[in-house]
Short mmCIF file of C-alpha atoms and ligand atoms in Angstrom, two decimals:
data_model
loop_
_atom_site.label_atom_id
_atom_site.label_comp_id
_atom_site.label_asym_id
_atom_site.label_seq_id
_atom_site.Cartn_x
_atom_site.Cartn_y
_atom_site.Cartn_z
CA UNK A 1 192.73 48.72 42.84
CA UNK A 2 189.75 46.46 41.82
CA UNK A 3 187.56 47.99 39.46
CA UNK A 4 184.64 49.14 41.84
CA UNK A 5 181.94 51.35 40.77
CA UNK A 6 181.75 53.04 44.44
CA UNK A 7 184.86 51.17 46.36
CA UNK A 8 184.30 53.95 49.52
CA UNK A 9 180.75 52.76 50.09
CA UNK A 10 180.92 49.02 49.06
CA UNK A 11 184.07 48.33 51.01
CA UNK A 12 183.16 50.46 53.92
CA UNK A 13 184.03 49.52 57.41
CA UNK A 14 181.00 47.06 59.24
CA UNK A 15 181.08 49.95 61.80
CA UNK A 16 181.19 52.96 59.00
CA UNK A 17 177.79 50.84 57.26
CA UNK A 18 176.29 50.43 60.32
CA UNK A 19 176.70 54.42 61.62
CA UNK A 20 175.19 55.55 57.85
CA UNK A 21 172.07 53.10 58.70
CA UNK A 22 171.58 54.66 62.00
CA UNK A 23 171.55 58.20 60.82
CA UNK A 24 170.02 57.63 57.60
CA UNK A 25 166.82 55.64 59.56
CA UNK A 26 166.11 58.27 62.14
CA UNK A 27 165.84 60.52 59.31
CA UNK A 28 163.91 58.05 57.40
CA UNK A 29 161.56 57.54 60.40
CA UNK A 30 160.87 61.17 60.41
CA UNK A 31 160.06 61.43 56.93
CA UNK A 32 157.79 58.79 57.02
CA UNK A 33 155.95 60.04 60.02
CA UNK A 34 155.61 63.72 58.46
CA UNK A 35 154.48 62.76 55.61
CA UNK A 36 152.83 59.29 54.74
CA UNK A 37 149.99 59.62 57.25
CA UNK A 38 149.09 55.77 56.54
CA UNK A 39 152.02 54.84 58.01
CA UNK A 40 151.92 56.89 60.74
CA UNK A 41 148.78 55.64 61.96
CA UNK A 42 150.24 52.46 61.50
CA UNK A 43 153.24 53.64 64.18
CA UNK A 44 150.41 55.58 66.80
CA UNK A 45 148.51 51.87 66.42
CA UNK A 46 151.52 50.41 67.63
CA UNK A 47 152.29 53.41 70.01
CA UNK A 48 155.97 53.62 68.61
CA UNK A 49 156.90 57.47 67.13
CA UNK A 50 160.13 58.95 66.22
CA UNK A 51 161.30 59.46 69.16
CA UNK A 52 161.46 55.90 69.76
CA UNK A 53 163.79 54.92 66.74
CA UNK A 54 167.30 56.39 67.78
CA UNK A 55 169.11 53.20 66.08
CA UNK A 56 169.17 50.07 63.67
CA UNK A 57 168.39 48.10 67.27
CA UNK A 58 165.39 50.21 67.53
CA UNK A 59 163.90 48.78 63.88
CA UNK A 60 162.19 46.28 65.35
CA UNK A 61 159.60 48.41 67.17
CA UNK A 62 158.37 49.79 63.93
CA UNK A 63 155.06 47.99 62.21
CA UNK A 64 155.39 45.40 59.07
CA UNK A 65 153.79 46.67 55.68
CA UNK A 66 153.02 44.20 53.51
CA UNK A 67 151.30 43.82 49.85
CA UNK A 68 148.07 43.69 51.50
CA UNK A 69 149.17 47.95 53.09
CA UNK A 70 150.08 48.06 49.28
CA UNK A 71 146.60 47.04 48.10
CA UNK A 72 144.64 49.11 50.81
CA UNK A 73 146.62 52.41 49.96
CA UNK A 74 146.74 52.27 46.26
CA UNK A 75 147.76 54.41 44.66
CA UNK A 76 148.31 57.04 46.40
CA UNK A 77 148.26 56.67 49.94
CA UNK A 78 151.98 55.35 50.60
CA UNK A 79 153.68 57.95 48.79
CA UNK A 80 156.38 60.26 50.66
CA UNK A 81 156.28 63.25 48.65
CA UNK A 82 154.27 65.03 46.55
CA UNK A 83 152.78 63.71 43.32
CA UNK A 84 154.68 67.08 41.31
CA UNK A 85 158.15 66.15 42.84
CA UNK A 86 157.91 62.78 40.91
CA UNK A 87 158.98 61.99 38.08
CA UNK A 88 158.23 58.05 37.32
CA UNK A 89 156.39 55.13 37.94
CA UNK A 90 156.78 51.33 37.44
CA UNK A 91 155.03 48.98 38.42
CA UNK A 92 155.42 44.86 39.08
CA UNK A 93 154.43 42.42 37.11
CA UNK A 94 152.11 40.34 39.22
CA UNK A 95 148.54 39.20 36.83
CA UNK A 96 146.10 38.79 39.76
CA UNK A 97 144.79 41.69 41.51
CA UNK A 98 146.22 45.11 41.53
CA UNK A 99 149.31 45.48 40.62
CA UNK A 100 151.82 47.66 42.81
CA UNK A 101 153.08 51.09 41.49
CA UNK A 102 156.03 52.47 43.06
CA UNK A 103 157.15 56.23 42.48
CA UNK A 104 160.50 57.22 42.14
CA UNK A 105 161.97 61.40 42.83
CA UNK A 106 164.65 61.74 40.55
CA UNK A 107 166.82 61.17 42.97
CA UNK A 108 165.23 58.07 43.75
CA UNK A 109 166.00 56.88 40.22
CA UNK A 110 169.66 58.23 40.87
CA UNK A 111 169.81 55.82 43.95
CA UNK A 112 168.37 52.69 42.11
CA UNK A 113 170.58 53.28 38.95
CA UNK A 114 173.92 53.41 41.19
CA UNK A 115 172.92 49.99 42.59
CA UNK A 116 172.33 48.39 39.01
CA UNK A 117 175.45 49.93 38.11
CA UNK A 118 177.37 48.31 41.45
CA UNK A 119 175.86 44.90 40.14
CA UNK A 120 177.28 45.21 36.09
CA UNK A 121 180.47 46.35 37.77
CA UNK A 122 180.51 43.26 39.45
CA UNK A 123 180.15 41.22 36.69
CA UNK A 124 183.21 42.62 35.40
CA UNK A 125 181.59 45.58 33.37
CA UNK A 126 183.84 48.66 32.08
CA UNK A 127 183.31 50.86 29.43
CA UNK A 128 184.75 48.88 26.91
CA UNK A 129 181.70 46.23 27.33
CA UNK A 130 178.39 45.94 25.08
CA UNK A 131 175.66 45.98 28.01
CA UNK A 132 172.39 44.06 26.43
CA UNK A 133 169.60 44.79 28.19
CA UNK A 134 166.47 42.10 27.48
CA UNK A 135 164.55 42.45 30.49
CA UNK A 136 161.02 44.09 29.22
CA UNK A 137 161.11 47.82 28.89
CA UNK A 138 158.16 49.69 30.06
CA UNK A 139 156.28 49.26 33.58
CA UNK A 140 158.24 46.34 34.86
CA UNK A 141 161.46 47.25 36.81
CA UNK A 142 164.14 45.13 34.74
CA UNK A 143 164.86 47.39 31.76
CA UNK A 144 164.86 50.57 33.00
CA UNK A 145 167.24 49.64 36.31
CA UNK A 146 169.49 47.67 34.41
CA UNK A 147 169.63 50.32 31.22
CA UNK A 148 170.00 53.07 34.05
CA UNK A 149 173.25 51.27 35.56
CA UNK A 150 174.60 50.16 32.45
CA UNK A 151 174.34 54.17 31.50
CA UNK A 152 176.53 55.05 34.75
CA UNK A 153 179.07 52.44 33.78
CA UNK A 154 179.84 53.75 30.61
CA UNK A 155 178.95 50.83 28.54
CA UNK A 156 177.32 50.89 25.15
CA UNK A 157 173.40 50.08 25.81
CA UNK A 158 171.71 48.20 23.91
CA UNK A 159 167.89 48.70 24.86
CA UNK A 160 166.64 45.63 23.44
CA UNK A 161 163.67 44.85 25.58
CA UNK A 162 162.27 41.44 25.27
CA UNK A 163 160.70 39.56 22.55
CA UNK A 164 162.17 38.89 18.64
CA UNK A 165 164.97 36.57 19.44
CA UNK A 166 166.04 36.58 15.78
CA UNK A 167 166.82 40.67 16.28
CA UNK A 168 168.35 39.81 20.07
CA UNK A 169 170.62 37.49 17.90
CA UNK A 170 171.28 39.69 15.02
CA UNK A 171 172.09 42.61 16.97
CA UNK A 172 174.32 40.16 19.46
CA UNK A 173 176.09 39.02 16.45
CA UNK A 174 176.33 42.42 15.03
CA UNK A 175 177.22 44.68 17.65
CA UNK A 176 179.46 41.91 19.89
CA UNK A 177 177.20 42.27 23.07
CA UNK A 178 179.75 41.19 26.01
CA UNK A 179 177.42 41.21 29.14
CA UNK A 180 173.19 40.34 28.42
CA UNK A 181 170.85 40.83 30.95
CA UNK A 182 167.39 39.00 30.98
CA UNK A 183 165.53 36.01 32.99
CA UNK A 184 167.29 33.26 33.59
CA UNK A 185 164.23 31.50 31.49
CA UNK A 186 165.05 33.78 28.63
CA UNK A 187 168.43 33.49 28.42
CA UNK A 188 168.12 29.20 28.36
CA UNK A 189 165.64 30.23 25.47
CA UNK A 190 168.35 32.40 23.57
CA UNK A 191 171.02 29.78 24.76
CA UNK A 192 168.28 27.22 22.68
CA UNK A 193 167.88 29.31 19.76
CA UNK A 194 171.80 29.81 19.25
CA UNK A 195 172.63 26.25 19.41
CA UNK A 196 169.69 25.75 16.62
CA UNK A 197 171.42 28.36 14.82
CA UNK A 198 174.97 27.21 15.27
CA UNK A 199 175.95 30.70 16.28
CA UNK A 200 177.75 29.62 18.75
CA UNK A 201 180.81 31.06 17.78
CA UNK A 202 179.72 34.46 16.27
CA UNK A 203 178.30 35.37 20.30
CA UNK A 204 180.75 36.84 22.95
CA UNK A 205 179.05 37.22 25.69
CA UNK A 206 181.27 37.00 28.65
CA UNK A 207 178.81 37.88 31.59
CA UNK A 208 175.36 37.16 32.15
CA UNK A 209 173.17 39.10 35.03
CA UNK A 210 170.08 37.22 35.30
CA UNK A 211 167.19 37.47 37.66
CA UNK A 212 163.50 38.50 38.53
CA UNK A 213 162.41 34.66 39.15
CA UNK A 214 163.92 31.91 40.84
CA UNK A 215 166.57 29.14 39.25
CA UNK A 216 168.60 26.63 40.84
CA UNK A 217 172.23 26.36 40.69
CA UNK A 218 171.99 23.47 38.29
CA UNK A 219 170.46 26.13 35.55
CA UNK A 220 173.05 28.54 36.49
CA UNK A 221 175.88 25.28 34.90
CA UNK A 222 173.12 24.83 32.10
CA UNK A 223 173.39 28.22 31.14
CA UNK A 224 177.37 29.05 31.29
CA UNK A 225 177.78 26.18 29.95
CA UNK A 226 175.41 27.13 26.61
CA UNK A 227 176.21 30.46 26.74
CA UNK A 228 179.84 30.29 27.22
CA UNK A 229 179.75 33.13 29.85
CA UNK A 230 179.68 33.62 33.55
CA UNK A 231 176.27 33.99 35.19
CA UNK A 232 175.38 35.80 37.84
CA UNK A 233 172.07 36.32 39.98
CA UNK A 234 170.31 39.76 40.58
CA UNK A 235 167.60 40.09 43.23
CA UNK A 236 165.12 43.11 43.70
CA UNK A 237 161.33 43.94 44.08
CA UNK A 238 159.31 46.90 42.61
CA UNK A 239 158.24 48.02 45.91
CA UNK A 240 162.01 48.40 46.96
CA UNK A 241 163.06 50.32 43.64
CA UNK A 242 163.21 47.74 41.46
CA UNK A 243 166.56 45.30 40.22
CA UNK A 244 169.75 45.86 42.40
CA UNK A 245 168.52 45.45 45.88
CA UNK A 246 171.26 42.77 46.04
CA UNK A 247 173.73 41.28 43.10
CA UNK A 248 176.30 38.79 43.03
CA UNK A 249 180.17 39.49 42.39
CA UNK A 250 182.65 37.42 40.88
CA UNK A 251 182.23 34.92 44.17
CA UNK A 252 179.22 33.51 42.72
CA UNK A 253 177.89 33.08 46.67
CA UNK A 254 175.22 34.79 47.46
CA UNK A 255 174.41 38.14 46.40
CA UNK A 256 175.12 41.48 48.74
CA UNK A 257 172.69 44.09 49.89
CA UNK A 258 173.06 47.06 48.81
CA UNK A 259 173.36 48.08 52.53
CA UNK A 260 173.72 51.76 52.48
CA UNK A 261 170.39 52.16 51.03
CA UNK A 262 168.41 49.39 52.75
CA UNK A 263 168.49 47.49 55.95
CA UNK A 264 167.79 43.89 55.98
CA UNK A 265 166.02 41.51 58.35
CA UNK A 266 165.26 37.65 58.22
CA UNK A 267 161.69 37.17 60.15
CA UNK A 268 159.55 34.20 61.22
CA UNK A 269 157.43 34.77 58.34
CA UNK A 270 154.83 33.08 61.30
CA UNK A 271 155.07 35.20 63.61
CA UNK A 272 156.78 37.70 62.62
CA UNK A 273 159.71 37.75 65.42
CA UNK A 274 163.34 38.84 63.91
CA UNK A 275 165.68 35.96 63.68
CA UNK A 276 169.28 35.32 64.75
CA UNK A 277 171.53 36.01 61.71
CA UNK A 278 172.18 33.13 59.98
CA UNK A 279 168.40 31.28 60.50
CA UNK A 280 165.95 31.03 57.22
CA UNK A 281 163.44 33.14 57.19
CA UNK A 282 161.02 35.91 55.19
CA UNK A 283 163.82 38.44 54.23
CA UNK A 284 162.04 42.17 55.24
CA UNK A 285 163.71 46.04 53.76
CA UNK A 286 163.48 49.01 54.82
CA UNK A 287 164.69 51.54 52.52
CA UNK A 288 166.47 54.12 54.08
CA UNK A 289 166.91 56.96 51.25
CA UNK A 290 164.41 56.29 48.97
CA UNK A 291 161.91 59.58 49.35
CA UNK A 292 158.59 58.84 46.80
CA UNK A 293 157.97 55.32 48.21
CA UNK A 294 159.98 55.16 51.97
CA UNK A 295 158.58 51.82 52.69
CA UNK A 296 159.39 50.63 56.12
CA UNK A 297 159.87 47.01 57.18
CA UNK A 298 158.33 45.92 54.04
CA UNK A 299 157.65 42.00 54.19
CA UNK A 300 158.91 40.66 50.85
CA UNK A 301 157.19 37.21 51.29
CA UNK A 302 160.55 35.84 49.90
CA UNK A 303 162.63 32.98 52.22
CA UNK A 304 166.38 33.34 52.42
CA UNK A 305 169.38 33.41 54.61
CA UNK A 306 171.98 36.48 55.22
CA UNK A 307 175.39 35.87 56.08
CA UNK A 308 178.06 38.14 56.98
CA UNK A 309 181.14 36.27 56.24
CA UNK A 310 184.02 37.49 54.57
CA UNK A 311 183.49 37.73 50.55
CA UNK A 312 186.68 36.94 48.68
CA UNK A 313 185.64 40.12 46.27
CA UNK A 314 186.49 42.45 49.40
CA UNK A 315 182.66 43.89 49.60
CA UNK A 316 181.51 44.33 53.01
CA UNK A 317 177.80 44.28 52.59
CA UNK A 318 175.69 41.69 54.23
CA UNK A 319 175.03 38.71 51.63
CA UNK A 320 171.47 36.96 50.50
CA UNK A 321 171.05 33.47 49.48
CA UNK A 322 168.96 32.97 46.78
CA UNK A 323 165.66 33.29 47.61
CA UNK A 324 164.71 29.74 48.18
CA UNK A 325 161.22 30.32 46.79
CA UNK A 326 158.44 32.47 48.46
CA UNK A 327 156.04 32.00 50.92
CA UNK A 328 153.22 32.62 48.81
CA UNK A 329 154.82 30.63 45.49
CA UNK A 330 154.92 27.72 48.02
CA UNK A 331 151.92 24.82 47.01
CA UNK A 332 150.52 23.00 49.82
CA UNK A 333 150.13 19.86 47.95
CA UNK A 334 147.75 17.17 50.11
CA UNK A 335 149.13 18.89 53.43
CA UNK A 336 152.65 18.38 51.97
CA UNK A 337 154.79 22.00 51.08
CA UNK A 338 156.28 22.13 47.80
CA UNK A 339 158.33 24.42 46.16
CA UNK A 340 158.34 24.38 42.03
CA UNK A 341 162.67 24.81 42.80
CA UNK A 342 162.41 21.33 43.94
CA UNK A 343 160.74 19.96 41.19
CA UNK A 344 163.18 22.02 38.85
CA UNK A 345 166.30 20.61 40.84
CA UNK A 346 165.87 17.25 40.17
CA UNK A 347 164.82 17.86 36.18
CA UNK A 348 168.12 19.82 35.50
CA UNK A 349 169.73 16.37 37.70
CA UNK A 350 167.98 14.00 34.97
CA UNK A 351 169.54 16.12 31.96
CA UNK A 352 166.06 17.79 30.90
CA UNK A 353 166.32 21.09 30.45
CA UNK A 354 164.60 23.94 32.48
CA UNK A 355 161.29 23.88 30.37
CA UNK A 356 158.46 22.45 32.79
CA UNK A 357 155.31 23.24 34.00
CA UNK A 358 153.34 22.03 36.49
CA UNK A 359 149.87 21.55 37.08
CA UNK A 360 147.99 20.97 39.94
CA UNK A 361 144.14 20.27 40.66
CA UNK A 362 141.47 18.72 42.97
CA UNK A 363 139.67 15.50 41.72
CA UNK A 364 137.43 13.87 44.46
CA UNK A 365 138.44 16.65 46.91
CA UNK A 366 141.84 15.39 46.45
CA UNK A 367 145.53 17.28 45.37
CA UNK A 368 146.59 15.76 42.31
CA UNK A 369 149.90 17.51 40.68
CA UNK A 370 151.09 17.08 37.10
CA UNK A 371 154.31 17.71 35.93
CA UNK A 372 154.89 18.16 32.53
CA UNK A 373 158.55 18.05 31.24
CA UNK A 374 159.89 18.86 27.42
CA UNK A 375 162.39 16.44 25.99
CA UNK A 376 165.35 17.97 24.29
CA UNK A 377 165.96 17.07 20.75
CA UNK A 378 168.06 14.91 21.63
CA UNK A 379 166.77 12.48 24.23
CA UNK A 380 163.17 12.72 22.51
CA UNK A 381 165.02 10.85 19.71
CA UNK A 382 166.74 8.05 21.43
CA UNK A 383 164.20 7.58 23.69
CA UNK A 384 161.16 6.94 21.41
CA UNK A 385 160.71 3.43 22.89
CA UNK A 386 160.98 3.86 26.28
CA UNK A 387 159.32 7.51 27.25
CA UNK A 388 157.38 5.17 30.07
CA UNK A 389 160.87 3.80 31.68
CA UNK A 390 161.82 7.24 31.65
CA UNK A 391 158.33 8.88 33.12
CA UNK A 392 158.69 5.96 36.23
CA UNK A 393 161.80 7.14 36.89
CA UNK A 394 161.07 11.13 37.06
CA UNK A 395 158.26 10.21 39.62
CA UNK A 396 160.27 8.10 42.08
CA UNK A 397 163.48 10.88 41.82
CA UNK A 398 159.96 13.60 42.77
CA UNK A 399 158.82 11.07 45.08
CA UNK A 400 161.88 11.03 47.00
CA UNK A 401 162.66 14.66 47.08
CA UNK A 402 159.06 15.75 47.80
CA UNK A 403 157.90 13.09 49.75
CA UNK A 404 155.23 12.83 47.26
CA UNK A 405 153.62 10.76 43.74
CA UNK A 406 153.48 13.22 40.92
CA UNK A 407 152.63 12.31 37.56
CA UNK A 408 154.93 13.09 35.06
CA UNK A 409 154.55 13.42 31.43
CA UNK A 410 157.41 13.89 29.02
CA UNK A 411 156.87 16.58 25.94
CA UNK A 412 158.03 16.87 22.89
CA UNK A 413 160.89 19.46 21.98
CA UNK A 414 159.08 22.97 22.01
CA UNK A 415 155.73 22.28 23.08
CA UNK A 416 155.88 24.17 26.34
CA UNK A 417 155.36 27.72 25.42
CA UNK A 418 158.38 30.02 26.13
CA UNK A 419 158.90 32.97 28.06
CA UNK A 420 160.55 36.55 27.14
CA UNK A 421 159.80 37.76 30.77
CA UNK A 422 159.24 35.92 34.00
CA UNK A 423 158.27 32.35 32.88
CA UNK A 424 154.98 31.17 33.79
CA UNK A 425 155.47 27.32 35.54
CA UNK A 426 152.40 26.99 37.63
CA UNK A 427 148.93 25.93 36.87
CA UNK A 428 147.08 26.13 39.96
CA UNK A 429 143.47 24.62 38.78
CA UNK A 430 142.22 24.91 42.33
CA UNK A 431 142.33 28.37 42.34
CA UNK A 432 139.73 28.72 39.47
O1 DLL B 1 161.43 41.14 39.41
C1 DLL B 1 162.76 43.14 39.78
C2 DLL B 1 163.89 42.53 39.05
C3 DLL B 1 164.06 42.78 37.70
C4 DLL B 1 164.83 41.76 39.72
C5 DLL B 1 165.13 42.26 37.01
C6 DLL B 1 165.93 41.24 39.07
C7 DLL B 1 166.08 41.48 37.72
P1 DLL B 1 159.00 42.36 40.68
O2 DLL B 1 158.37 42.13 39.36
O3 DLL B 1 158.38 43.33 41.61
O4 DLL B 1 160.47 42.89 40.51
O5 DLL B 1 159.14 40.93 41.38
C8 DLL B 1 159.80 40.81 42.62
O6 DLL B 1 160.54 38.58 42.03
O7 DLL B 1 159.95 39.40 45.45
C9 DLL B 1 161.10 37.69 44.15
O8 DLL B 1 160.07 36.82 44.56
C10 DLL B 1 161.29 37.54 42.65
N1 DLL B 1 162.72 37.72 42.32
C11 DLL B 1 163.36 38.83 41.93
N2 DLL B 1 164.67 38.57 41.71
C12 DLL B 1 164.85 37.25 41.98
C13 DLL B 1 165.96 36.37 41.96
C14 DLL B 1 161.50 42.26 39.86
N3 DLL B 1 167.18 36.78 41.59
C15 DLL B 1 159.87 39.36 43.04
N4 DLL B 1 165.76 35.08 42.34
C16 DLL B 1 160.69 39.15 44.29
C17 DLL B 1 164.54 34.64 42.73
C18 DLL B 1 163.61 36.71 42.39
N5 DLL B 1 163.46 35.42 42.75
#
C-alpha cells in the first residue's frame, strides 16, 4: 500500500470523482446564490439560477468572476458567510493595485491544509522527515498552507519563513531538514549560497516542493542537480485557498487537481468558450467546498493544458501542465507575444544560471527589450575577453526563439538582486 495521505479520495474511481463534483456543486450553487448576493446578481444577469445547475455539464451556464469581480467587491462583498464564522485571512502578493484577501472558515483552512498535506505526501513525506518551510509567513499563502500540511503529515516543522539564508543554512545543517519548501528562485539562491559555503555535504535534503512563480524544466535539472534532491512543482492561487490546488507526485508530469475540492476548466481566454480536453487554454476553478470565499468559475488568467491520462503514481485526479506563463505576465513586444519562460529557457540552455531580468521600454514610440543576464563565477572568469562573442550569441539563440532582436548584457556574479519570495524579472518602463 503506497503511502497516501487520503488513498480513498485520491485514487477514487473517474465515476466516484465525478458523482462527489455533481453533488458537491449543486450544493455549492445554492450557497452561493443564498448568500453572496454579488454573485447572484451576476447569475439573474445571466438568467441562470439553481435550478439550472443539476450537474458538472451544467457549469458552463454559470458567469466568469475574475480579479476585476475581486477588485469591485473588496473586501467584503464576495464572502459566503459571515464575517464572525471566520477565522483568517491572507492575502496575495500582487504590488499594483489592491491586493486580494481571501477568508477562510476553519474548515476552510481544514480543506486547504489536507491538500498541502496530499502534495508533501507526494514528495515522499512521512513522519520521520524534517519539513522546511521558507515560503514567507504572514499574508501570503505559501507558509501557512505548506506549515498547515506539513502539520497533518506528522513531520517536524520548521517555520522558517523567508529571508537570513545563513539561519536557513544553520538550522538545515543543524536540524537535517529532508524536504524544503520555497520558490524555485529561492531555492537556486540557497543552492548558490551552499556551494559558496561548501556545505554541500552537511545538507540532506531529499525533496524539494517548489512553486508560486513559473520555472522551466531546465531549472528544475539546475536545481536537483545543486541541491542533490528531487524537485517537484506546486501550483495554487490565493483566491482558490492558497498552495495545493494541484502538486506533482513522484511522476514529475504534470501536477493533479485536487479534484474533490475544485473543478477545472481550460477556456479560450478570448472568448471565453470551454475547450475540448486536451487544448491550451486559461485554466478556470470553481471551488466546490470552500464556504468563506465559494468562488465560482474563477478565471485564473494562467495558460495550461489538463490531461487525464493514466499517472504511473496510481492518482486519478485530472493533471495540469505547468502553467506556461499567464495571460497578463505575457509582453506584447512590437506586436510580437513574449513570455519571460522563453527568454529563461534558452539562458538555462547557454549554462547561465536562472538570475535575469529583463527590461523593456519605448524609445521613438518604439519596443525596445533588454535582457540582462549574471555570469556565474565561473564563466565571468574565463570569459573576460570575449563577453561581446558571448552577448552576439545570446541575441541570435533570443532571436530565434522569439522571433525577435533583444539586447543582451552579461552581469557580473551577484549583481542582480535576489529574491526570498517570488522573484521580480520584469521591468516594464512603459508602464510608468
Ligand atoms: O503563489 C500560492 C502558492 C504559494 C503556490 C506557494 C505555490 C506555492 P498567489 O500569490 O495568489 O498565490 O499567486 C498565484 O502565482 O495564478 C500563478 O500565476 C502563479 N503560480 C503559482 N504557483 C505556480 C507554479 C500563490 N507552480 C499565481 N508555477 C498563480 C507557475 C505559479 N506559476
Amino acid at each position: 500500500m503506497r503511502n497516501y495521505y487520503q488513498p480513498e479520495i485520491e485514487t477514487a474511481s473517474r465515476e466516484q470523482i465525478r458523482q462527489w463534483q455533481d453533488e458537491r456543486l449543486v450544493q455549492q450553487v445554492q450557497h452561493v446564490w443564498d448568500n453572496v448576493p454579488y454573485y447572484r446578481a451576476k447569475m439573474e444577469e445571466k438568467g441562470v439560477t439553481p435550478a439550472d445547475i443539476k450537474s458538472v455539464d451544467d457549469l458552463h451556464k454559470l458567469p466568469f468572476l475574475t480579479k476585476a469581480d475581486l477588485r469591485d467587491a473588496y473586501p467584503y462583498g464576495l464572502m459566503g458567510v459571515p464575517v464572525e464564522e471566520c477565522v483568517r485571512i491572507q492575502s496575495t502578493s500582487g504590488t499594483t493595485g489592491k491586493r486580494v484577501v481571501a477568508f477562510y472558515t476553519q474548515g476552510d483552512i481544514d480543506l486547504w491544509e489536507d491538500c498541502c498535506a496530499r502534495a508533501i505526501v507526494a514528495v515522499g513525506g512521512t513522519k520521520e522527515d524534517v519539513c522546511h518551510v521558507s515560503y514567507g509567513y504572514g499574508l501570503f499563502t505559501g507558509g501557512a498552507g505548506l506549515h498547515g500540511g506539513s502539520h497533518k503529515v506528522g513531520c517536524l516543522t520548521l517555520p522558517m519563513s523567508s529571508g537570513n539564508t545563513d539561519r536557513q543554512l544553520q538550522f538545515m545543517e543543524d536540524l537535517g531538514s529532508t524536504i524544503i519548501c520555497c520558490t524555485p528562485s529561492y531555492a537556486a539562491y540557497l543552492a548558490e549560497s551552499i556551494h559558496e559555503r561548501g556545505l554541500q555535504d552537511k545538507i540532506h535534503l531529499k525533496a524539494g516542493i517548489f512553486g508560486a512563480e513559473a520555472w522551466s524544466e531546465n531549472m528544475r535539472r539546475d536545481i536537483e542537480q545543486k541541491l542533490g534532491l528531487k524537485a517537484y512543482d506546486i501550483y495554487g492561487l490565493t483566491e482558490i485557498s492558497g498552495p495545493g490546488v494541484s502538486f506533482e507526485c513522484e511522476a514529475q508530469t504534470g501536477m493533479h487537481i485536487n479534484e474533490d475540492h475544485f473543478i477545472a476548466e481550460i477556456i479560450d481566454p478570448d472568448t471565453g468558450e470551454v475547450l475540448p480536453e486536451g487544448s491550451k487554454g486559461e485554466l478556470v476553478f470553481t471551488c466546490i467546498t470552500k464556504k468563506a470565499f465559494p468562488l465560482l468559475r474563477y478565471r485564473t488568467r494562467d495558460i495550461c493544458v489538463l490531461s487525464r491520462e493514466a499517472c504511473p503514481c496510481g492518482r486519478t485526479h485530472v493533471k495540469m501542465t505547468k502553467p506556461m506563463g499567464r495571460s497578463d505576465d505575457m509582453l506584447i513586444i512590437r506586436g510580437v507575444n513574449v513570455f519571460p519562460s522563453q527568454i529563461e529557457t534558452v539562458l538555462l540552455q547557454q549554462g547561465y544560471p536562472a538570475n535575469y531580468q529583463i527590461i523593456v521600454d519605448r524609445v521613438n514610440n518604439s519596443d525596445t527589450l533588454e535582457v540582462l543576464v549574471e555570469m556565474t563565477p565561473d564563466n565571468f572568469s574565463d570569459s573576460l575577453g570575449d563577453i561581446t562573442a558571448k552577448e552576439k550569441l545570446l541575441v541570435a539563440e533570443l532571436k530565434s526563439m522569439l522571433g525577435l532582436h533583444a539586447k543582451v548584457k552579461l552581469v557580473a556574479p551577484k549583481t542582480i538582486t535576489r529574491s526570498e519570495g517570488k522573484a521580480v524579472r520584469i521591468i516594464d518602463n512603459r508602464k510608468i
